[in-house]
mmCIF file with all atom_site columns, C-alpha atoms in Angstrom:
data_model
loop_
_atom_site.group_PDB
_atom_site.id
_atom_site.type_symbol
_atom_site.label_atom_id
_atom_site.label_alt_id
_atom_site.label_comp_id
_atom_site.label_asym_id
_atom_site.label_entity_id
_atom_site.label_seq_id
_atom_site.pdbx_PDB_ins_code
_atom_site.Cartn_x
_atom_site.Cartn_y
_atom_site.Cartn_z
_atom_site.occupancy
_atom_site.B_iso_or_equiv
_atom_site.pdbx_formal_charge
_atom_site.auth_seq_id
_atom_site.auth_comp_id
_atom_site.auth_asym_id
_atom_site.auth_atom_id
_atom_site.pdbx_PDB_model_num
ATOM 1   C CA . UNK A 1 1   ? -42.537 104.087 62.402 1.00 0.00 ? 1   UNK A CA 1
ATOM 2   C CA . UNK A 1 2   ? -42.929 102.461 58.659 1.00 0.00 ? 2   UNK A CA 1
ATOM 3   C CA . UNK A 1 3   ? -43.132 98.482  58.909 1.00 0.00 ? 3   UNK A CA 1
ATOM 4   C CA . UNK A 1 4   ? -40.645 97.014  56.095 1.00 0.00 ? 4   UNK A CA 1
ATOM 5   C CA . UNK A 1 5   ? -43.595 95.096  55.131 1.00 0.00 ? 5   UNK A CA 1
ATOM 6   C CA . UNK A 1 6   ? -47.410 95.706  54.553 1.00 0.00 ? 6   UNK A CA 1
ATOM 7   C CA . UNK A 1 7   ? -49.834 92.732  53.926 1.00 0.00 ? 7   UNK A CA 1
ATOM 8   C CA . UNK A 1 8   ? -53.408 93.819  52.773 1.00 0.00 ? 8   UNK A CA 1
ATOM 9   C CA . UNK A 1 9   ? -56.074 91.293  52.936 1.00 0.00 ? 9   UNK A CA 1
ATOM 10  C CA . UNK A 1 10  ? -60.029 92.144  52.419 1.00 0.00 ? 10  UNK A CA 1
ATOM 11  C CA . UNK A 1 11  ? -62.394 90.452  51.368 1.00 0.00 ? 11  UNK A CA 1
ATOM 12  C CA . UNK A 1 12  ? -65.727 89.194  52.036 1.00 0.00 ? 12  UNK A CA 1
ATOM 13  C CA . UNK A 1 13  ? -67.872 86.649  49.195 1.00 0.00 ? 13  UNK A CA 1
ATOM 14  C CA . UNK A 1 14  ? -70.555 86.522  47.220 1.00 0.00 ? 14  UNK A CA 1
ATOM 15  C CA . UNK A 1 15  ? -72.330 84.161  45.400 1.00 0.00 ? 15  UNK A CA 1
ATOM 16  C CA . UNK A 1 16  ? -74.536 84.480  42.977 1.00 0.00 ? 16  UNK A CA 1
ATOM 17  C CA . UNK A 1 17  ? -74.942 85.372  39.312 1.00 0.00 ? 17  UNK A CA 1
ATOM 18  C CA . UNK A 1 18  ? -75.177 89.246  38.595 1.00 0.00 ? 18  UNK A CA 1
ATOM 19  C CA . UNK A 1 19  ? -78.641 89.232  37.579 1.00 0.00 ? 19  UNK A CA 1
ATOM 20  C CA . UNK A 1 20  ? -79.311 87.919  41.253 1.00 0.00 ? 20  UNK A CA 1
ATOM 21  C CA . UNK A 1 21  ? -77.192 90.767  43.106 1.00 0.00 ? 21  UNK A CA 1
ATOM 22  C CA . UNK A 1 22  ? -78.638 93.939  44.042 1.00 0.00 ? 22  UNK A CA 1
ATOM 23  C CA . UNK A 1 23  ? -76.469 96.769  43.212 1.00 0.00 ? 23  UNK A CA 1
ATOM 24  C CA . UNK A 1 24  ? -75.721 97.586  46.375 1.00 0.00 ? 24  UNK A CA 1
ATOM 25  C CA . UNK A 1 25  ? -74.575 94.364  47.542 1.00 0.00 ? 25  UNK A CA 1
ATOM 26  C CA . UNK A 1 26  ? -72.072 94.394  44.170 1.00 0.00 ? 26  UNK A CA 1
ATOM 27  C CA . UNK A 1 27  ? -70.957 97.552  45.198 1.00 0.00 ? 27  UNK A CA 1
ATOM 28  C CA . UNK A 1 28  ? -70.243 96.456  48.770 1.00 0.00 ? 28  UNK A CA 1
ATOM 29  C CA . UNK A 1 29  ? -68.020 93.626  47.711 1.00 0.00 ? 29  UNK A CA 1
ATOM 30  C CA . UNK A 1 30  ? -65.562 95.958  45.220 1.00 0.00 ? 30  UNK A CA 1
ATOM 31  C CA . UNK A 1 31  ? -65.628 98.474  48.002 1.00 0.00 ? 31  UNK A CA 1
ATOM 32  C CA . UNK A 1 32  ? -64.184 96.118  50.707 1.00 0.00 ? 32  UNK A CA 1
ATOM 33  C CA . UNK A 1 33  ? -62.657 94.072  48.615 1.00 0.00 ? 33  UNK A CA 1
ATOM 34  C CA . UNK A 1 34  ? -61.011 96.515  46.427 1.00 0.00 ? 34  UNK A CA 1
ATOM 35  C CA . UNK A 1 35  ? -61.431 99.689  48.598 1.00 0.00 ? 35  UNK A CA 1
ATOM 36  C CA . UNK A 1 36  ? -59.343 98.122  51.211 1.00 0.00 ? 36  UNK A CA 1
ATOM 37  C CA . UNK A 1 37  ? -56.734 96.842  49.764 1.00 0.00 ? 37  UNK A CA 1
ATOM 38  C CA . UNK A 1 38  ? -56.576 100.203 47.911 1.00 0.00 ? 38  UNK A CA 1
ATOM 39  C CA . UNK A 1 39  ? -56.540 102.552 51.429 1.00 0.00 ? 39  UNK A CA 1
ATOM 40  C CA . UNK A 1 40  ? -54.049 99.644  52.828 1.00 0.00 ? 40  UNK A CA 1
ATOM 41  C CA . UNK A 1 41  ? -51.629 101.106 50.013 1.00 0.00 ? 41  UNK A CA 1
ATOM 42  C CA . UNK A 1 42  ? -52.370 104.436 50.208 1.00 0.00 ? 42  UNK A CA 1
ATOM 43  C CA . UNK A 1 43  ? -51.336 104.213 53.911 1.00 0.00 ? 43  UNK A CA 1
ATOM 44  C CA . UNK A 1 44  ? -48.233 102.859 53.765 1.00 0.00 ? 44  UNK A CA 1
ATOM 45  C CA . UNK A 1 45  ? -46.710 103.295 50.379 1.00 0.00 ? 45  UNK A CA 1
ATOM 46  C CA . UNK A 1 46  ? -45.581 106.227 50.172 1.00 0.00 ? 46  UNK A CA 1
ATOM 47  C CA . UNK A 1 47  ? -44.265 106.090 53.766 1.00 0.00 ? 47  UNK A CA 1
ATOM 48  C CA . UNK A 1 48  ? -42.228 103.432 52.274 1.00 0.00 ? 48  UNK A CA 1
ATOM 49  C CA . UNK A 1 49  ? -41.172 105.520 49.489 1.00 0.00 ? 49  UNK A CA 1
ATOM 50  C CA . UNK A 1 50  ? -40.660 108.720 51.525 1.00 0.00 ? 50  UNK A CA 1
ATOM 51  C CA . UNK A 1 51  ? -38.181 106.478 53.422 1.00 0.00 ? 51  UNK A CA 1
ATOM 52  C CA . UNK A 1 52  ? -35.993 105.531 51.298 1.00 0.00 ? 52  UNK A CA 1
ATOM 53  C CA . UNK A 1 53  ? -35.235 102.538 52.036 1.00 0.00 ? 53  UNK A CA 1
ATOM 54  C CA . UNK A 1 54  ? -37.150 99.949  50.358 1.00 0.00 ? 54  UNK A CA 1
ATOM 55  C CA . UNK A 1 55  ? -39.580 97.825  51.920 1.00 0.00 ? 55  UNK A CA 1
ATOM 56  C CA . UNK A 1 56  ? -42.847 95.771  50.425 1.00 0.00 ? 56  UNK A CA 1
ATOM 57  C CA . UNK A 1 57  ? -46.365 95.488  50.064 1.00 0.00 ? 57  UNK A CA 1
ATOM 58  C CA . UNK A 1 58  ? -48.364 92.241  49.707 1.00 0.00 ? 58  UNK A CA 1
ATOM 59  C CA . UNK A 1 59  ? -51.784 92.582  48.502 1.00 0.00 ? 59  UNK A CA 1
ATOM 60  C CA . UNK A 1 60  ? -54.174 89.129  48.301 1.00 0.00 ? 60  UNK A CA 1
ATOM 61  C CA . UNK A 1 61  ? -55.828 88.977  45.474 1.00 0.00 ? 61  UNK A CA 1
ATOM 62  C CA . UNK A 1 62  ? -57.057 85.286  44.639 1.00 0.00 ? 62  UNK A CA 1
ATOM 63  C CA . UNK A 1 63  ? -57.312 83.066  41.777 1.00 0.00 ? 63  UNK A CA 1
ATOM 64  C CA . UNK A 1 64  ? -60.693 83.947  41.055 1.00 0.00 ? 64  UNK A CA 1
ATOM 65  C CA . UNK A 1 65  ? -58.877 87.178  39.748 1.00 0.00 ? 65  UNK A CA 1
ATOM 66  C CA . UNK A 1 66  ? -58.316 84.895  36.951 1.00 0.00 ? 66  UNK A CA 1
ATOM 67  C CA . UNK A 1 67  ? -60.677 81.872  37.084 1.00 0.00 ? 67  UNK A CA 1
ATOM 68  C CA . UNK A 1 68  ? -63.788 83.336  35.831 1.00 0.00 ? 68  UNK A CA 1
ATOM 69  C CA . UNK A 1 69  ? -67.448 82.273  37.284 1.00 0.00 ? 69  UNK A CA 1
ATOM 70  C CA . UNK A 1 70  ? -70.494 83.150  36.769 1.00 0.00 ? 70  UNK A CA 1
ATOM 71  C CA . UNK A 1 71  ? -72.145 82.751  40.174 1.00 0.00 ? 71  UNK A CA 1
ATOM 72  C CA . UNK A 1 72  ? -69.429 84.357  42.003 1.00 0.00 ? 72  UNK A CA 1
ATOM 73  C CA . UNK A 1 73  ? -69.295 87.609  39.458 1.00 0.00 ? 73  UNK A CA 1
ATOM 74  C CA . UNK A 1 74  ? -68.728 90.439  42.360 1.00 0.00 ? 74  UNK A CA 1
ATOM 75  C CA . UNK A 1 75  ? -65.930 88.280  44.104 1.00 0.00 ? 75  UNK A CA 1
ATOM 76  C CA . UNK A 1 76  ? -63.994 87.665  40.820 1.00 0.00 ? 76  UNK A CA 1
ATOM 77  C CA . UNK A 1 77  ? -64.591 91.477  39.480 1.00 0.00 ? 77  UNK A CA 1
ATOM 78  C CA . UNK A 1 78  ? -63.295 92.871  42.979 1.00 0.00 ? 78  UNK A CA 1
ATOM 79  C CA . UNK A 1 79  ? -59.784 90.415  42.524 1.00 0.00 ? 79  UNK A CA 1
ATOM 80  C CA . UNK A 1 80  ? -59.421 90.885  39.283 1.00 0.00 ? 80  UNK A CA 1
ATOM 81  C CA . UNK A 1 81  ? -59.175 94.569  40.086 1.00 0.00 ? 81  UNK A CA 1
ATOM 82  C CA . UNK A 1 82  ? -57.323 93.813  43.069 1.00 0.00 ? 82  UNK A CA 1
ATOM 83  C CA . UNK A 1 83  ? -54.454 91.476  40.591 1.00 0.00 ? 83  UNK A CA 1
ATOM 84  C CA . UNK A 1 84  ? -54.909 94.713  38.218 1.00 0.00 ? 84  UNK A CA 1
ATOM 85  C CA . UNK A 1 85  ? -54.539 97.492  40.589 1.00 0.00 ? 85  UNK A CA 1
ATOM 86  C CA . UNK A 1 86  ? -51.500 95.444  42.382 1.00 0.00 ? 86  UNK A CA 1
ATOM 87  C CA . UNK A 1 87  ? -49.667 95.116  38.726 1.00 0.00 ? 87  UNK A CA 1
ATOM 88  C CA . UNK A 1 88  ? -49.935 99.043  38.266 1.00 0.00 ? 88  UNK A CA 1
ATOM 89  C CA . UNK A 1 89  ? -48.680 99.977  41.331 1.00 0.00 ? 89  UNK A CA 1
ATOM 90  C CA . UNK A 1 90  ? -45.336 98.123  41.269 1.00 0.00 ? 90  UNK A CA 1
ATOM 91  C CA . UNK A 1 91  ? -44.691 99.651  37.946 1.00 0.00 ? 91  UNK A CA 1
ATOM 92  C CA . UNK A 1 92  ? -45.185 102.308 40.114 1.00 0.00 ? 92  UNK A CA 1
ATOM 93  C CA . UNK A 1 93  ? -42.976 101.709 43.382 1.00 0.00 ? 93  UNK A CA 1
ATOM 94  C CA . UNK A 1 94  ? -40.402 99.655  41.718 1.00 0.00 ? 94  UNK A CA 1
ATOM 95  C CA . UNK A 1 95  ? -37.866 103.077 40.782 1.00 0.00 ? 95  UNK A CA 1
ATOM 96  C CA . UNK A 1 96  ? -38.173 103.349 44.618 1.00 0.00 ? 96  UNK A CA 1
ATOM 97  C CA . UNK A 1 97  ? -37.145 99.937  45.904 1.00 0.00 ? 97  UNK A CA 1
ATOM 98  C CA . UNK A 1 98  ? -40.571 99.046  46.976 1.00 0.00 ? 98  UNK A CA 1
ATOM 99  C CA . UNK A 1 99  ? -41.308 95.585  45.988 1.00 0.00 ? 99  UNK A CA 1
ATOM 100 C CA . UNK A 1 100 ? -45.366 94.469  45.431 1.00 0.00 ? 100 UNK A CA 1
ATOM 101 C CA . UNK A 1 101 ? -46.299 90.434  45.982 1.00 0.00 ? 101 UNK A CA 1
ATOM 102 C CA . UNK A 1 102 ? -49.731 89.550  44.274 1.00 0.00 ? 102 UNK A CA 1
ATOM 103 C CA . UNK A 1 103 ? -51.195 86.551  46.176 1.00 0.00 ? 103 UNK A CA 1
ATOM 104 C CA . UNK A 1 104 ? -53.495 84.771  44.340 1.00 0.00 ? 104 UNK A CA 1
ATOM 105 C CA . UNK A 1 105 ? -54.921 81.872  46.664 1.00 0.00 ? 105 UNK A CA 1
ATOM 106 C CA . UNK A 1 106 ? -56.697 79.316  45.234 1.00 0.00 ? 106 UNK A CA 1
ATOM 107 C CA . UNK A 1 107 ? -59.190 76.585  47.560 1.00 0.00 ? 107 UNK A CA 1
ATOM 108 C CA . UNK A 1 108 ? -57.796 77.784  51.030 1.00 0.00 ? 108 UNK A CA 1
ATOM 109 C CA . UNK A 1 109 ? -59.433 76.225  54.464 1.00 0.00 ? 109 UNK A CA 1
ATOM 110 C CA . UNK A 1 110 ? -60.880 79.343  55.773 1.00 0.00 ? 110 UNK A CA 1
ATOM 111 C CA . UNK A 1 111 ? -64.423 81.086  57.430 1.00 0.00 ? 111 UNK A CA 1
ATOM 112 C CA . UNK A 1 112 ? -64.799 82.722  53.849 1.00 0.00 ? 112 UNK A CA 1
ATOM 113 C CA . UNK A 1 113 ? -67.670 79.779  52.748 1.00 0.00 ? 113 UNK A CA 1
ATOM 114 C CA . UNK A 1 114 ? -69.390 80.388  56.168 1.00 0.00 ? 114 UNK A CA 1
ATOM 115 C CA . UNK A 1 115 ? -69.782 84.349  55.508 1.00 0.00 ? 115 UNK A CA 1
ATOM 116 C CA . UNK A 1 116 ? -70.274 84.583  52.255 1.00 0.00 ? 116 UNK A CA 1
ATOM 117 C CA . UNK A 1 117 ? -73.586 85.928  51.432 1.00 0.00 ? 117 UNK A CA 1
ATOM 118 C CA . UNK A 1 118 ? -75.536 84.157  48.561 1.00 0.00 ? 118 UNK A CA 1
ATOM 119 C CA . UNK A 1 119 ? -77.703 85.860  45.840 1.00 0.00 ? 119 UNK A CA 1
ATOM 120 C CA . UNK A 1 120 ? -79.943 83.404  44.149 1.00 0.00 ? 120 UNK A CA 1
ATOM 121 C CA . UNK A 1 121 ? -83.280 83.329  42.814 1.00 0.00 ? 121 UNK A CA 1
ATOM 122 C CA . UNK A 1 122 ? -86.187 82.509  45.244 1.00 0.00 ? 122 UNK A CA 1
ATOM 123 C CA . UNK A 1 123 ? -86.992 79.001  44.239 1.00 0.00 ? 123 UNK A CA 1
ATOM 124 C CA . UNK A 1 124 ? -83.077 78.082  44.710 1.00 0.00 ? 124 UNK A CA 1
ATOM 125 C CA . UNK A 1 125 ? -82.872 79.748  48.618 1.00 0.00 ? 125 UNK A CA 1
ATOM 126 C CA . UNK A 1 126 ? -83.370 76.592  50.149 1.00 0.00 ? 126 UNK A CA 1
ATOM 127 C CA . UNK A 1 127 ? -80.358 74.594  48.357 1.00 0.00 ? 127 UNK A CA 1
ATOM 128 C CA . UNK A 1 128 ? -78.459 77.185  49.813 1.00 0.00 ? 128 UNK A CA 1
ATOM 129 C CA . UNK A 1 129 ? -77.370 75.828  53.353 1.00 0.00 ? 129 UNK A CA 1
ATOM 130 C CA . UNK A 1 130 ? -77.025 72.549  51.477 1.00 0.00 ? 130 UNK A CA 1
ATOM 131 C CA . UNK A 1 131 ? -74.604 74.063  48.557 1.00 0.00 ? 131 UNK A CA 1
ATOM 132 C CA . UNK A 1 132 ? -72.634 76.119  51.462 1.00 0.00 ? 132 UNK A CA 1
ATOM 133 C CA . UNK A 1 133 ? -72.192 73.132  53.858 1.00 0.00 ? 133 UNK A CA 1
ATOM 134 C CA . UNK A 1 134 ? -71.197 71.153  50.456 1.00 0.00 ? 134 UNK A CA 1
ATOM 135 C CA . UNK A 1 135 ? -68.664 73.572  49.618 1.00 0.00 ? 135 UNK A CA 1
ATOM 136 C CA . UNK A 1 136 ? -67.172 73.934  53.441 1.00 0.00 ? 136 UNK A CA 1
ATOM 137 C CA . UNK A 1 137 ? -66.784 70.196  53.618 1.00 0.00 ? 137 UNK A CA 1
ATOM 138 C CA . UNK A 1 138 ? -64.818 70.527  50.156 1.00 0.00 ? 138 UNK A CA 1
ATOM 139 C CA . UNK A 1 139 ? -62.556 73.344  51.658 1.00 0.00 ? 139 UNK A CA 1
ATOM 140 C CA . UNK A 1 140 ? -61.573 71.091  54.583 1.00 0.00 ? 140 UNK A CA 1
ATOM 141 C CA . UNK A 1 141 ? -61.193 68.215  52.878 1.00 0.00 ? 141 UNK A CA 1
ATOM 142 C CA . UNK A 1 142 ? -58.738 70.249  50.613 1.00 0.00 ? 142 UNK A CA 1
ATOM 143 C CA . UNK A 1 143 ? -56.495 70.618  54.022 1.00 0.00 ? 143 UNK A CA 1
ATOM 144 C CA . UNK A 1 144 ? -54.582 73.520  53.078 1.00 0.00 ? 144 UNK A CA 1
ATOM 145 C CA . UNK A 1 145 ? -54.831 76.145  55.408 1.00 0.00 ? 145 UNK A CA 1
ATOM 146 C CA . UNK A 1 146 ? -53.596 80.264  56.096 1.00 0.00 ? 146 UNK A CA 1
ATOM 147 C CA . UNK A 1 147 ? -50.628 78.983  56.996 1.00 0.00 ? 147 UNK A CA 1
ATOM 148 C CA . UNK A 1 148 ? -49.706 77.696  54.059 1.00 0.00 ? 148 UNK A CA 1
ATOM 149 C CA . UNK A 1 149 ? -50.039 80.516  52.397 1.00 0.00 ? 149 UNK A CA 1
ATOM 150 C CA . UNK A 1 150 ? -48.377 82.616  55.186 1.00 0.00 ? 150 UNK A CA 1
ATOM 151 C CA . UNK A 1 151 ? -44.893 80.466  54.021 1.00 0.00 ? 151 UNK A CA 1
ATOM 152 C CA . UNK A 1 152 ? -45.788 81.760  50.627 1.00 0.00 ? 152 UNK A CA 1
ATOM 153 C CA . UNK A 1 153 ? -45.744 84.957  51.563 1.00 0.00 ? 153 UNK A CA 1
ATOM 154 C CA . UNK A 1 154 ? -42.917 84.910  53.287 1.00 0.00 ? 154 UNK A CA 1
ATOM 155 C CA . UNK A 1 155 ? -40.896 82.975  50.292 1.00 0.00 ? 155 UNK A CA 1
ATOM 156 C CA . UNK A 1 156 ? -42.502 85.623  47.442 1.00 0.00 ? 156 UNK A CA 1
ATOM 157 C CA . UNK A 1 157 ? -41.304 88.773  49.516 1.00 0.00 ? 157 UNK A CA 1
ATOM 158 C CA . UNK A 1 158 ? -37.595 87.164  50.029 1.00 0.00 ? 158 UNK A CA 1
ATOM 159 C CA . UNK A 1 159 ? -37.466 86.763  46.127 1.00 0.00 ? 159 UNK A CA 1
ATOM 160 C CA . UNK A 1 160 ? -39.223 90.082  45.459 1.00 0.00 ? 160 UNK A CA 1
ATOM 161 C CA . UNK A 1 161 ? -41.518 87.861  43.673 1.00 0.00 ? 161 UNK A CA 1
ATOM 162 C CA . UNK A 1 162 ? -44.069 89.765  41.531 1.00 0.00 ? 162 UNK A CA 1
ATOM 163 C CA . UNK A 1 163 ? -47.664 87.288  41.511 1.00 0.00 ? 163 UNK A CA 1
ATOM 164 C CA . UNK A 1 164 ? -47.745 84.147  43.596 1.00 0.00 ? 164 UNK A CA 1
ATOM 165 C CA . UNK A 1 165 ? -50.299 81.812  42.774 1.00 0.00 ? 165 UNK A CA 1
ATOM 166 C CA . UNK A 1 166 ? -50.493 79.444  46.185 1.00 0.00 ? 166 UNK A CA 1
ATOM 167 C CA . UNK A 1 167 ? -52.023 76.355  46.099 1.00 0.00 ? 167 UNK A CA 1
ATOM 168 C CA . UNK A 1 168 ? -51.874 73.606  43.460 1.00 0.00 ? 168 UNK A CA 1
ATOM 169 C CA . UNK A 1 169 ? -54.990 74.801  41.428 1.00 0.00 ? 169 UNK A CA 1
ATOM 170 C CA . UNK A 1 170 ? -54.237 78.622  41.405 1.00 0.00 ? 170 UNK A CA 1
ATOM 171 C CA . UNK A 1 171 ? -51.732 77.144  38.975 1.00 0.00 ? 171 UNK A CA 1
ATOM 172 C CA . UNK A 1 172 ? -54.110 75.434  36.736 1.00 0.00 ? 172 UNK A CA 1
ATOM 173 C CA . UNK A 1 173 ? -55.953 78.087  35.488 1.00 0.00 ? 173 UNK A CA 1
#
């Protein structure tokens, strides 16, 4: 069958300025990151459409999308196309009653910290596990977890709402 609702989330991190990447790790971040929030869609939406009855896709995005950095330059590239992408294709489904939710988390208490890979320059590799366990500790602190933004899911695809910062920082910036 076709679900009424699809919810893509990828993504993986990376840290580190763009001078610092390799290519190939750049190019691994966009194609998760982007590349499977982009084959989530082209599985489902235009079941959806075919059936004629509405339905809605969610893809996660995050506020990096908009929050600029420079040492996290493949993460915020691969949102930003993900918030981009997402905008294009409800002008897209809309004329067929298929709604489209950005999420754009902002400091959620999740494993991302813990897996994201860091690119730095070799006299900065061994601040690393310090910086990470900083961060983590930060992220927990912070107390808001998936399910929080689970509600907000929920909420933005009752009110066919189009981007949905969650947290109180995605708001900020």
């Amino acid at each position: 069958g076709v679900p009424d609702i699809v919810v893509n989330n990828a993504g993986i991190g990376m840290a580190g300025g763009f001078l610092d990447t390799p290519a190939e790790q750049f190019d691994r971040v966009l194609d998760v990151n982007l590349g499977g929030v982009v084959n989530g869609c082209r599985a489902f939406a235009r079941r959806l459409v075919d059936r004629g009855t509405g339905g809605h896709i969610v893809n996660v995005a995050s506020m990096a999308a908009y929050a600029p950095m420079g040492s996290m330059s493949a993460y915020c590239t691969s949102k930003a196309a993900v918030y981009m992408f997402s905008d294009c294709l409800r002008a897209e489904l809309d004329a067929a009653g298929v709604g489209l939710t950005t999420i754009c988390p902002g400091v959620i208490n999740t494993n991302i910290v813990s897996t994201t890979a860091f690119h730095v320059p070799e006299g900065r590799r061994t601040k690393v596990p310090g910086r990470r366990a900083q961060v983590e500790k930060m992220f927990a602190a912070r107390n808001y977890g998936p399910d929080k933004v689970a509600t907000a899911i929920l909420a933005a695809v009752r009110k066919n709402t189009p981007i949905r910062p969650v947290s109180p920082e995605a708001y900020l910036v």
